[in-house]
XYZ file of C-alpha atoms in Angstrom:
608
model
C -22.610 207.942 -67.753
C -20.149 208.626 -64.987
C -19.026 205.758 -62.513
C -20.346 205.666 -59.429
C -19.390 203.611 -56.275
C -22.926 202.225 -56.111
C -23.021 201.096 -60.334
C -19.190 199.259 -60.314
C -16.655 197.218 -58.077
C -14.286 200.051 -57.889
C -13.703 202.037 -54.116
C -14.265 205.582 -54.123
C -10.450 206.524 -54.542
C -10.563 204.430 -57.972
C -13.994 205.891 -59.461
C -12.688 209.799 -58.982
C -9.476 208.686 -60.957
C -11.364 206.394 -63.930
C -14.097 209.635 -64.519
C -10.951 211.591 -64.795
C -8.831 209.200 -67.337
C -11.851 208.141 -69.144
C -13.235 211.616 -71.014
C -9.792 212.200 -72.304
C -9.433 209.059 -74.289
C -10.029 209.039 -77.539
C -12.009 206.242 -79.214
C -8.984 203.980 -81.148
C -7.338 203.834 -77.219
C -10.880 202.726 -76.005
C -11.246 200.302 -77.909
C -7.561 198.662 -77.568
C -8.134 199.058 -74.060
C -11.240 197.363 -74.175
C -9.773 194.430 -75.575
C -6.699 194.231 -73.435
C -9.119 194.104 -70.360
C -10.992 191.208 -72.138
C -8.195 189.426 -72.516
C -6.627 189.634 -69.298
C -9.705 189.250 -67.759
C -10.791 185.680 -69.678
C -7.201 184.455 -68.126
C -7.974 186.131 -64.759
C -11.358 184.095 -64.551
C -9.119 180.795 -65.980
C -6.680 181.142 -62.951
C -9.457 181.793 -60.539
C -11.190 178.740 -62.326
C -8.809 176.546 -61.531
C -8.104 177.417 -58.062
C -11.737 176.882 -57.093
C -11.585 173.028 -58.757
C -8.384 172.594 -56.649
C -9.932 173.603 -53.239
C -12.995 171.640 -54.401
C -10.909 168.305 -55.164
C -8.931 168.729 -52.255
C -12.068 169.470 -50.097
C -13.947 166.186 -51.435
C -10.435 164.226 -51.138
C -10.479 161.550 -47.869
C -7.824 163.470 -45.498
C -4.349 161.160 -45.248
C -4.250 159.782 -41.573
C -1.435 160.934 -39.561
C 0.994 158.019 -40.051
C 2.964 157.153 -36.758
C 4.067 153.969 -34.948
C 5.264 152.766 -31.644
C 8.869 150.476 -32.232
C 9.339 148.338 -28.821
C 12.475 145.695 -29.031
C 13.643 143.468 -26.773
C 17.179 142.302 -27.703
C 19.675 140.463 -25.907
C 23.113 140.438 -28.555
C 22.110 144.077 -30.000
C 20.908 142.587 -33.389
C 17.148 143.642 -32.127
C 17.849 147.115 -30.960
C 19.852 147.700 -34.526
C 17.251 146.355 -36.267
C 14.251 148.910 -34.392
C 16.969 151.694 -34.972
C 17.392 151.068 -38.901
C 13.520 150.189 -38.741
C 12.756 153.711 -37.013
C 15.243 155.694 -39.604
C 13.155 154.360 -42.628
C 9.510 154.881 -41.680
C 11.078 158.564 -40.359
C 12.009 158.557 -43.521
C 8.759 158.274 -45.194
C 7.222 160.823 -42.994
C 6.252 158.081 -40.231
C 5.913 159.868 -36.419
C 8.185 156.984 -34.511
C 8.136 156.509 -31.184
C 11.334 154.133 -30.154
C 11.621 152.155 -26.917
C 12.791 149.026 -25.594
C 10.864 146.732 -23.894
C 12.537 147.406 -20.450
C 11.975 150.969 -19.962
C 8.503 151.271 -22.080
C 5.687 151.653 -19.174
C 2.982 148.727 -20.562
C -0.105 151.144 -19.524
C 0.786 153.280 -22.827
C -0.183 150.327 -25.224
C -3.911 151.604 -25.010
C -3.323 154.518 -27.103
C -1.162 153.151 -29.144
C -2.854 152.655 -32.740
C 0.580 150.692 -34.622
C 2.677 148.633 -32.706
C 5.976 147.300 -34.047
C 7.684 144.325 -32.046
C 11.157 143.431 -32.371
C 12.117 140.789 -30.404
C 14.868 137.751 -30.108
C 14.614 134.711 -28.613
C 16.804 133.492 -26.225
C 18.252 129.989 -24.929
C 15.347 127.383 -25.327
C 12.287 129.595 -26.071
C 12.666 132.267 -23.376
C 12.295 136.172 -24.238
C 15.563 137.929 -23.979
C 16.615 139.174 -20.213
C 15.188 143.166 -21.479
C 12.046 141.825 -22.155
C 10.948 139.414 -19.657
C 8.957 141.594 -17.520
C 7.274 143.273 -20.615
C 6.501 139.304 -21.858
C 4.999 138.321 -18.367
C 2.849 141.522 -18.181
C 1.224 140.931 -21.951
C 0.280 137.379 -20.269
C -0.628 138.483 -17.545
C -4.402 139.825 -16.649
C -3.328 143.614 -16.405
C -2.430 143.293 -20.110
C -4.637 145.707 -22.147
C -7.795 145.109 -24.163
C -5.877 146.149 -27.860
C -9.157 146.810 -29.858
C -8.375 148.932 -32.497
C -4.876 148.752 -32.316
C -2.607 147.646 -36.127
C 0.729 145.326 -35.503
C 3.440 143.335 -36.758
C 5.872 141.388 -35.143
C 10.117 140.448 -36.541
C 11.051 137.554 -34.652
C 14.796 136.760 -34.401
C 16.039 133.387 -33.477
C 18.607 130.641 -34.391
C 16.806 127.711 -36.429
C 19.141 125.348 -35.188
C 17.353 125.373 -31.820
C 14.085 123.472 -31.055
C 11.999 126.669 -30.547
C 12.950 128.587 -33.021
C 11.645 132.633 -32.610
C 9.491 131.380 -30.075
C 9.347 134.730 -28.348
C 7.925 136.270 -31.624
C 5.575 133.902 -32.303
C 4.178 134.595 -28.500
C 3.792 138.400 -29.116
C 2.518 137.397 -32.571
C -0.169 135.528 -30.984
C -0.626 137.170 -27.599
C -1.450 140.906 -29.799
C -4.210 138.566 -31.555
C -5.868 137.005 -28.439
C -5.945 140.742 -26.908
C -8.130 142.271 -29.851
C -5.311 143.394 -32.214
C -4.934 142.880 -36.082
C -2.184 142.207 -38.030
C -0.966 145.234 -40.200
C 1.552 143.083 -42.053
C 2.108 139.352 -41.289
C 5.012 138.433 -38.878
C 8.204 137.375 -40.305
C 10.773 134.960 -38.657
C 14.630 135.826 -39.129
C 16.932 133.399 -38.870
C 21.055 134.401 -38.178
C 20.779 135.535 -41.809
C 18.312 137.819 -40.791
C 19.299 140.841 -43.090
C 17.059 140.315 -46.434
C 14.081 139.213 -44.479
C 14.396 142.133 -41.742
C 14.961 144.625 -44.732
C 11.310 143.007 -46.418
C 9.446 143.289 -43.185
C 10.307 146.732 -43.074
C 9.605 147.782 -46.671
C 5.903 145.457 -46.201
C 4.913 147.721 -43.220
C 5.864 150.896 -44.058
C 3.726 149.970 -47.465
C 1.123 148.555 -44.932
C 0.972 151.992 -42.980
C 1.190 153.657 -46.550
C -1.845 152.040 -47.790
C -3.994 152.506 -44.679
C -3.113 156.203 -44.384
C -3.938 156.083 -48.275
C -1.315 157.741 -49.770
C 1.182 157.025 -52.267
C 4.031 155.246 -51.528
C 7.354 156.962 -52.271
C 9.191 155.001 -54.358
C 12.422 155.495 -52.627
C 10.853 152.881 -49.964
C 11.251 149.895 -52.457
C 14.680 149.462 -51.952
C 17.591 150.583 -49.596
C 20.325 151.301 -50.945
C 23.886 149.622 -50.791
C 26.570 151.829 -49.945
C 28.559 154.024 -52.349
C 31.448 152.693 -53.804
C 34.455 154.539 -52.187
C 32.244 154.881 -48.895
C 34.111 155.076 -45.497
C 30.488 153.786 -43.618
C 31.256 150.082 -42.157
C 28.781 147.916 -41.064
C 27.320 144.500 -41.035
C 26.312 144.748 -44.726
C 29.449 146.471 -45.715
C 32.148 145.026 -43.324
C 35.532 146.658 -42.926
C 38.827 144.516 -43.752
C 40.851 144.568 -40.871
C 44.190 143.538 -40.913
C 45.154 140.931 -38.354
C 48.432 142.554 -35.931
C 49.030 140.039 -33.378
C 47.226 136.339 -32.570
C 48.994 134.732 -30.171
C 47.739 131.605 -27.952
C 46.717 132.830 -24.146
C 46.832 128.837 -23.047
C 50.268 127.388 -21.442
C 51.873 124.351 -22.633
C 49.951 121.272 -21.940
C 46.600 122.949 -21.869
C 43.931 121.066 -23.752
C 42.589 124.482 -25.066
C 43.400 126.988 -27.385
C 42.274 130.505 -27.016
C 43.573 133.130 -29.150
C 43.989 136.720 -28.593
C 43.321 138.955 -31.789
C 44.761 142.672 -32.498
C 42.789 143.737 -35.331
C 43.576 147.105 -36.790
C 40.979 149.615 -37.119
C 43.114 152.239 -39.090
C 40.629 154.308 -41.674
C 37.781 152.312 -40.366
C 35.949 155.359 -38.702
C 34.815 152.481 -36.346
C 34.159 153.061 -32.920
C 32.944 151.180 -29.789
C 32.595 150.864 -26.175
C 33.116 148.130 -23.796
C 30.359 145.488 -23.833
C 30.138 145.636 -27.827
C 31.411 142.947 -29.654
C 32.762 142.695 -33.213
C 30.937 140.813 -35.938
C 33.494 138.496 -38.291
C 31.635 136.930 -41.539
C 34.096 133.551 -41.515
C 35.392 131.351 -44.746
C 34.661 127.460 -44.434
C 37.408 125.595 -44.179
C 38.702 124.578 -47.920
C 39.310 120.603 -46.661
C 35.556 120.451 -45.749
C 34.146 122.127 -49.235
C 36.815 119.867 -50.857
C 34.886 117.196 -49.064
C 31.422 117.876 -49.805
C 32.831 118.408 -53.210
C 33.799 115.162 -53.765
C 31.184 113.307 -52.049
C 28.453 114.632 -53.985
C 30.401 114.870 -57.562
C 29.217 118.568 -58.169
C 30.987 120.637 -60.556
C 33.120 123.159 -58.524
C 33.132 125.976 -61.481
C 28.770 125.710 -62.137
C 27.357 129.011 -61.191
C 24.714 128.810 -58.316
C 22.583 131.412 -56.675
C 23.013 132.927 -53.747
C 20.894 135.451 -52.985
C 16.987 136.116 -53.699
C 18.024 138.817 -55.730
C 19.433 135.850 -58.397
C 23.470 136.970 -57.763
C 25.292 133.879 -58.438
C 29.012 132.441 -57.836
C 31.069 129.433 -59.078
C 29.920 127.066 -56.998
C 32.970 126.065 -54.970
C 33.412 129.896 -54.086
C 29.697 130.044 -52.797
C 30.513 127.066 -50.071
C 33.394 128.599 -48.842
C 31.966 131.688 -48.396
C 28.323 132.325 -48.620
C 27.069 128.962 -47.260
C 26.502 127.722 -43.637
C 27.822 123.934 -43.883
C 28.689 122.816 -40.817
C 24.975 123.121 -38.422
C 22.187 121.218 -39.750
C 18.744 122.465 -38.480
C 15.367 121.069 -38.902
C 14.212 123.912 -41.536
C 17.042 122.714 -43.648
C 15.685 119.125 -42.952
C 12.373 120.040 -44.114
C 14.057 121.646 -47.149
C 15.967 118.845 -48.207
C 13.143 116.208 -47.885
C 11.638 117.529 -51.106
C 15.179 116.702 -52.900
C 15.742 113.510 -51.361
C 14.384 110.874 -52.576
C 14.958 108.693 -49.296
C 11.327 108.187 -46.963
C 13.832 108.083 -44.082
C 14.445 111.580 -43.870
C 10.337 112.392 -43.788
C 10.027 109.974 -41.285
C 13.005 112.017 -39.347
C 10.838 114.604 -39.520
C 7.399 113.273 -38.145
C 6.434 114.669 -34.618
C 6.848 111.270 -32.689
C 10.546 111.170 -33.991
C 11.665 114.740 -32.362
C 14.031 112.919 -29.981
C 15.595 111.129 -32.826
C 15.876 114.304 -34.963
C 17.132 116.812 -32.099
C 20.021 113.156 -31.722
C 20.607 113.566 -35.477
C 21.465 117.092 -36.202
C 23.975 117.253 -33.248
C 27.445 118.091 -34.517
C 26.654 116.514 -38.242
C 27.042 118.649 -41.259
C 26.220 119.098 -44.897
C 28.257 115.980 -45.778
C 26.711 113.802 -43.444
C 23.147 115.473 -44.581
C 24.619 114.551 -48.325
C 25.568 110.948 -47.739
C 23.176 109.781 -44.920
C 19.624 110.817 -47.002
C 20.454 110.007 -50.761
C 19.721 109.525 -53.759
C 18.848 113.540 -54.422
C 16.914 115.210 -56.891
C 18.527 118.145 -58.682
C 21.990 119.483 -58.526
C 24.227 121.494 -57.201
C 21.888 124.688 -57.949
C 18.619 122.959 -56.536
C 20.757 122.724 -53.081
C 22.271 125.994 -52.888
C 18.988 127.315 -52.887
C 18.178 125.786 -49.519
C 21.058 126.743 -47.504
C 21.228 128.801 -45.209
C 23.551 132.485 -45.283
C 26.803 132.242 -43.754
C 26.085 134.408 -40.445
C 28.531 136.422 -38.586
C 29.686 134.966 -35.620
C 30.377 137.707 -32.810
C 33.113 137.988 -30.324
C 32.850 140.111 -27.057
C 35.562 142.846 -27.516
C 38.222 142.626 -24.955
C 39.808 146.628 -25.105
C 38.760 149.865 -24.533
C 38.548 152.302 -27.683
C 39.448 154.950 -25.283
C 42.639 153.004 -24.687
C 43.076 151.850 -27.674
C 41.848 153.736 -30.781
C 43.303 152.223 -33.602
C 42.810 148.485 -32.161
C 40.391 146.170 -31.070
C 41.344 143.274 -29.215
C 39.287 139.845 -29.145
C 39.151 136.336 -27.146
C 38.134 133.325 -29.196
C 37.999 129.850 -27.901
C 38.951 127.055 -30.708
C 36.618 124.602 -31.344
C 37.340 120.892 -32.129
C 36.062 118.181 -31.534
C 35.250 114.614 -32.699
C 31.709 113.036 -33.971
C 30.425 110.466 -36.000
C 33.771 109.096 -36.791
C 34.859 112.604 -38.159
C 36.551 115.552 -36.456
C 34.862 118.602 -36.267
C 35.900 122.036 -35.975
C 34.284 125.462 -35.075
C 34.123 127.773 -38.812
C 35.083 130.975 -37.213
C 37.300 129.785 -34.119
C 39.503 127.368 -36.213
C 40.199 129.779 -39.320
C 41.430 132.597 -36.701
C 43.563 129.983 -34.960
C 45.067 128.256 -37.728
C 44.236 130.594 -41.022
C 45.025 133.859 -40.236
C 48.444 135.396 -39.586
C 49.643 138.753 -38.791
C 49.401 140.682 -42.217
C 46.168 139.237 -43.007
C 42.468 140.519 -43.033
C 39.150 139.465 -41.565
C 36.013 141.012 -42.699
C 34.216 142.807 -39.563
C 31.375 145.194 -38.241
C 30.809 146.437 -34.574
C 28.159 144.857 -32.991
C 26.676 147.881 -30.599
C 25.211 146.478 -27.352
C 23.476 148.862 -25.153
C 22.194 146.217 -22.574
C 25.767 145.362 -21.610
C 27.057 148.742 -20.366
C 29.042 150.300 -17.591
C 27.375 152.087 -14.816
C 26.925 155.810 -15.944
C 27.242 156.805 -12.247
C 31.488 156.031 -11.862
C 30.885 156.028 -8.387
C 29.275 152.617 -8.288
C 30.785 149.166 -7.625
C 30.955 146.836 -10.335
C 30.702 142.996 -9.328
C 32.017 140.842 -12.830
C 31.441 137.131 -13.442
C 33.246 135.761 -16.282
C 34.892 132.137 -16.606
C 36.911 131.279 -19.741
C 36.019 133.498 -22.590
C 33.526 135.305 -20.788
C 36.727 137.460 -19.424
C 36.409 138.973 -22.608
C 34.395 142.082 -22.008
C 35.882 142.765 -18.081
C 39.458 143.302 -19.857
C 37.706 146.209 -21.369
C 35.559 147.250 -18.756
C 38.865 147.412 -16.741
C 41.062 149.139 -19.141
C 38.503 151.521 -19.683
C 38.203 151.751 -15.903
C 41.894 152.568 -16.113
C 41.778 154.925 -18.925
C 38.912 157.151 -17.158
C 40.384 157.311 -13.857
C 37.512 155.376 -12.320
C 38.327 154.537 -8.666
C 35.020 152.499 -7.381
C 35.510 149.450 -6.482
C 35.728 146.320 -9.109
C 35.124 142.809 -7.958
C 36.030 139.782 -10.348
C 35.364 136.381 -10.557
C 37.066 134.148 -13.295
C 38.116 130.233 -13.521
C 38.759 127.914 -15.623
C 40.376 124.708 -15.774
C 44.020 124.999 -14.496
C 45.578 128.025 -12.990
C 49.527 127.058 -14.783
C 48.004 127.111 -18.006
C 44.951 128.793 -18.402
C 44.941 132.030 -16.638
C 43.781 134.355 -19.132
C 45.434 137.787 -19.314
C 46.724 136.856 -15.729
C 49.622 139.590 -16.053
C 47.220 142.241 -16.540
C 44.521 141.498 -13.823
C 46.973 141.329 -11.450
C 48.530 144.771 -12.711
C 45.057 145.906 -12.439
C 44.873 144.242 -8.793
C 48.115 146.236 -7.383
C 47.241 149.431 -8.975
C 43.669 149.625 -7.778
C 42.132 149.691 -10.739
C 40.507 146.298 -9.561
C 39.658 145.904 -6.089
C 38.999 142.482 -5.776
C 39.517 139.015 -7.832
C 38.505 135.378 -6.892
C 39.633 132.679 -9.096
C 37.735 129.029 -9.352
C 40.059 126.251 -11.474
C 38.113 123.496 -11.621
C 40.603 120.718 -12.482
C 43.319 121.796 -10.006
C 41.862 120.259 -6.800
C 39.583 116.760 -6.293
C 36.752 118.342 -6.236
C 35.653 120.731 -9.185
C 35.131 124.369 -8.032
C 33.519 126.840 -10.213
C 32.750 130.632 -10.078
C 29.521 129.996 -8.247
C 31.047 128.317 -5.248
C 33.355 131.261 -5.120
C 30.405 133.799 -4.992
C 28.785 131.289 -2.028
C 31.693 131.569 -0.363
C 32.221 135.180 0.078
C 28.073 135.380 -0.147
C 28.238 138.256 2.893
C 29.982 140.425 1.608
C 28.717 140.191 -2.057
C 25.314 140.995 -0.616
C 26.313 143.955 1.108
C 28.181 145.299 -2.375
C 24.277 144.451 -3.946
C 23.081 146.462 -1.264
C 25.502 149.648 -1.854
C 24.189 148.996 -5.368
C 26.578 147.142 -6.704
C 26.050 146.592 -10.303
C 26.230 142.853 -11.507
C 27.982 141.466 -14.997
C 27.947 137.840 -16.174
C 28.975 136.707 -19.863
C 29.648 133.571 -20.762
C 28.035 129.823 -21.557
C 24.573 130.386 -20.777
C 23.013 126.707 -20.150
C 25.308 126.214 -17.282
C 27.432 128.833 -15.904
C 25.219 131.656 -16.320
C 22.123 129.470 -14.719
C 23.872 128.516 -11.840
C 25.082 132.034 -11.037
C 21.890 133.145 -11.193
C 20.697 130.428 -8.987
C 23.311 131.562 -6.668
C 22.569 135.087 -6.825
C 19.274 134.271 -5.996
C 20.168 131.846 -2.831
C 22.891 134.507 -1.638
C 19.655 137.101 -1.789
C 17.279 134.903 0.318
C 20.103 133.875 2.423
C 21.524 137.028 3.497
C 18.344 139.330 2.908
C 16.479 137.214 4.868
C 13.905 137.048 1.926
C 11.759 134.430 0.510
C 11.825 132.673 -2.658
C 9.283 135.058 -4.489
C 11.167 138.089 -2.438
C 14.226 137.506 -3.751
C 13.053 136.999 -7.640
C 11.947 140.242 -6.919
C 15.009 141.967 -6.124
C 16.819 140.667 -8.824
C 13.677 141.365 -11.031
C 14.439 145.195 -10.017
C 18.144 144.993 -10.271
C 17.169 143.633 -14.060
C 14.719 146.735 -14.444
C 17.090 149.590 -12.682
C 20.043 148.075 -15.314
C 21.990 146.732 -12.289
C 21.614 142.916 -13.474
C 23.208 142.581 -16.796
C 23.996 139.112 -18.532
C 25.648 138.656 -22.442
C 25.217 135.177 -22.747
C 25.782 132.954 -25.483
């Protein structure tokens, strides 16, 4: 029988050429070729098999959702914008679609088709959202907020537990997201100044969160990040660069009651960079006298190994207080803490609602020692009260030079604290060891601490208005220097004071260099204890309140760093009056022109 295109799966071309080959065979090659084809052909139908049961599983397999989530931070030091960048790089990571924004240039009408919403937000002074995320705050209170049906999020708050409302900005958004029809996609997590464990397992629990919704595996490189290489040049808060100390010299005059040192730090083989308005994080040593102290007053053995860490690391135990251990700030989480080792009903009565005057009296300017001998007899030992301590946190230090200037340096202005209480004297941990600790020759252990809310104006062409008494000169030393280094030639107004123009005129010689070469146009000076009545930056600004309002009106942009419960109130409150005044505006007029200065980045506060 001859093939035929009708009787077999072959085409036409293939039939002519088989009923060719196929009557000149002989039988032994028919039959080996018979079985080759059978055998071929069973693996041929195996393959085929298999690739159906694949299509088949993957066809009856749920389809993994699209994983993607909206990051919004409001930060006011930079710790909450590095925190939503490092968050961002991991879930990119893992394949998450990020979108990145901070809370004062995300438009609020997007949140409806958002479907996972990650908040990052500090707190700031005494409850109050940080100055980038006001506006976003009194919109999600306000009745144009969204309905957030449908919509997965998680909140990080940042705060200091040593104040009364401790991450109360987080817990608002936490809470807010809730009353608007959201659900939680992983429960909200409250950092203190130690934030970097907890940040690091808020991150991991969402990204398994969005994992396990999306359901798919979760990689296992998402269980842990990973510390830097040995031999790595990468600095950073978690591994900070040694930098040797160059100059510290006291800025104050003879006869001043303060202290304020200027720092050179060397930056040689750092690969560290910054720009003005960063600062620079130093981790700080306690003072050896005070862990001698707490050493003897509570008997501990100095060599016993405590923990330090969740992961179970542990140090001799005078080594951990000098350098792992916050000792000198009490706070009423530690309180809380301690009242299950104590053995004392005072300190739970401390702690009862109708005693929050008494408590908020208590933990000013005491320490662990006071803690220690005030609330015994204690359970446990030295190991039971390690493990309620809070982490030594950096303490950060506006940078006072321009990299552009000044490559290989970075210069910093640090106020010494001392002071006495409770029939001790008191000193400030970071302040007191660069005053008095550390020569020239020696290191300190730092980080850059990026701040993108505290920048110079992009456009060089606008005026620059900076308000910065004491220490709060820090950052306008750079922003001049840089000034200087660029070329810029708008005009710069300052306003500094302090207490006494003989003695402490900080980096006097160089504003005024700065005043006679144009690089600044303008400088007004407020010493409060060199006249009978006490004159401050504020009454400076009133007094030249024309003319400052005109500079606003050029658009001026504004800069004020320093001691926020006072000075940077009451130049706000002046701001404000000079706006009404002089733009012939009402109260709820002029909010709103310094609400939009705020917005455009022409308001710009780093406040401590």
């Amino acid at each position: 029988m001859q093939l035929q295109t009708t009787n077999s799966p072959f085409s036409k071309e293939q039939v002519e050429w088989l009923n060719q080959l196929l009557p000149s065979l002989t039988q032994e090659q028919k039959v080996w070729l018979s079985g080759y084809m059978a055998a071929s052909g069973n693996t041929a139908v195996q393959e085929i098999a298999a690739s159906v049961e694949t299509e088949q599983a993957q066809a009856q397999r749920p389809t993994a959702e699209k994983r993607e989530a909206t990051i919004l931070y409001g930060s006011q030091t930079g710790n909450g914008q590095q925190l939503a960048q490092q968050a961002a790089d991991q879930l990119k990571e893992q394949g998450v679609d990020v979108t990145l924004s901070s809370m004062h240039t995300y438009k609020p009408k997007q949140l409806k088709d958002v479907k996972h919403l990650l908040v990052i937000v500090s707190t700031h002074g005494e409850g109050d959202p940080p100055d980038h995320a006001i506006t976003f705050h009194e919109f999600m209170y306000s009745r144009k907020a969204p309905k957030l049906d449908g919509v997965a999020y998680s909140v990080l708050a940042l705060g200091d537990s040593s104040y009364e409302f401790f991450c109360q900005t987080g817990k608002d958004f936490d809470e807010r997201l809730a009353e608007l029809g959201g659900t939680r996609l992983f429960p909200r997590v409250d950092c203190d100044l130690d934030f970097d464990e907890d940040a690091n397992e808020w991150i991991q629990g969402v990204l398994k969160s969005l994992t396990d919704q999306a359901g798919e595996q979760q990689s296992s490189s998402t269980q842990q990040v990973e510390a830097p290489a040995a031999g790595t040049a990468t600095y950073s808060r978690s591994n900070p660069f040694p930098a040797e100390v160059l100059t510290n010299i006291n800025l104050n005059g003879r006869g001043s009651i303060k202290e304020t040192r200027h720092l050179e730090l060397s930056l040689e083989g750092s690969g560290l960079s910054f720009a003005p308005g960063d600062s620079v994080g130093i981790f700080p040593e306690n003072d050896d006298v005070l862990v001698t102290q707490l050493l003897e007053a509570t008997s501990w053995d100095p060599e016993e190994a405590v923990p330090i860490n969740k992961k179970g690391d542990v140090l001799p135990l005078k080594e951990a207080l000098q350098r792992q251990f916050e000792l000198t700030v009490l706070t009423k989480p530690l309180l809380e803490k301690a009242s299950l080792l104590s053995e004392n009903d005072a300190i739970s009565q401390l702690l009862q609602a109708e005693s929050s005057e008494e408590l908020k009296a208590y933990l000013e300017g005491r320490d662990l020692i006071d803690l220690y001998q005030d609330y015994g007899p204690w359970k446990g030992g030295a190991s039971d009260f390690a493990a309620i301590l809070r982490k030594m946190p950096p303490r950060l230090y506006s940078i006072a030079s321009s990299f552009e200037a000044e490559p290989d340096e970075v210069h910093l202005t640090i106020g010494a604290v001392r002071y006495d209480a409770h029939g001790r004297s008191r000193t400030g941990v970071c302040s007191v060891e660069c005053a008095e600790r550390k020569e020239p020759g020696d290191t300190l252990p730092i980080f850059i601490q990026k701040n993108e809310s505290f920048r110079l104006p992009e456009n060089q062409e606008a005026p620059i208005i900076m308000i910065g008494p004491g220490t709060g000169v820090a950052p306008f030393r750079a922003f001049l220097e840089e000034r200087e280094e660029l070329g810029v030639e708008s005009q710069a107004w300052l306003f500094f004071g302090d207490q006494h123009f003989t003695t402490d005129f900080l980096y006097q010689t160089d504003f005024q260099r700065w005043l006679q070469e144009g690089v600044l146009s303008k400088m007004d000076v407020a010493f409060s204890r060199d006249g009978k009545e006490k004159v401050y930056v504020q009454h400076r600004m009133k007094e030249h309140a024309g003319e400052l309002f005109s500079w606003l009106e050029k658009g001026a942009y504004v800069y004020v760093c320093g001691d926020e419960t006072r000075m940077a109130k009451d130049v706000q409150d002046t701001l404000l009056e000079i706006i009404k005044e002089h733009g012939q505006k009402s109260d709820d007029e002029a909010n709103a022109y310094l609400t939009a200065m705020q917005q455009e980045n022409r308001y710009l506060r780093d406040v401590y």
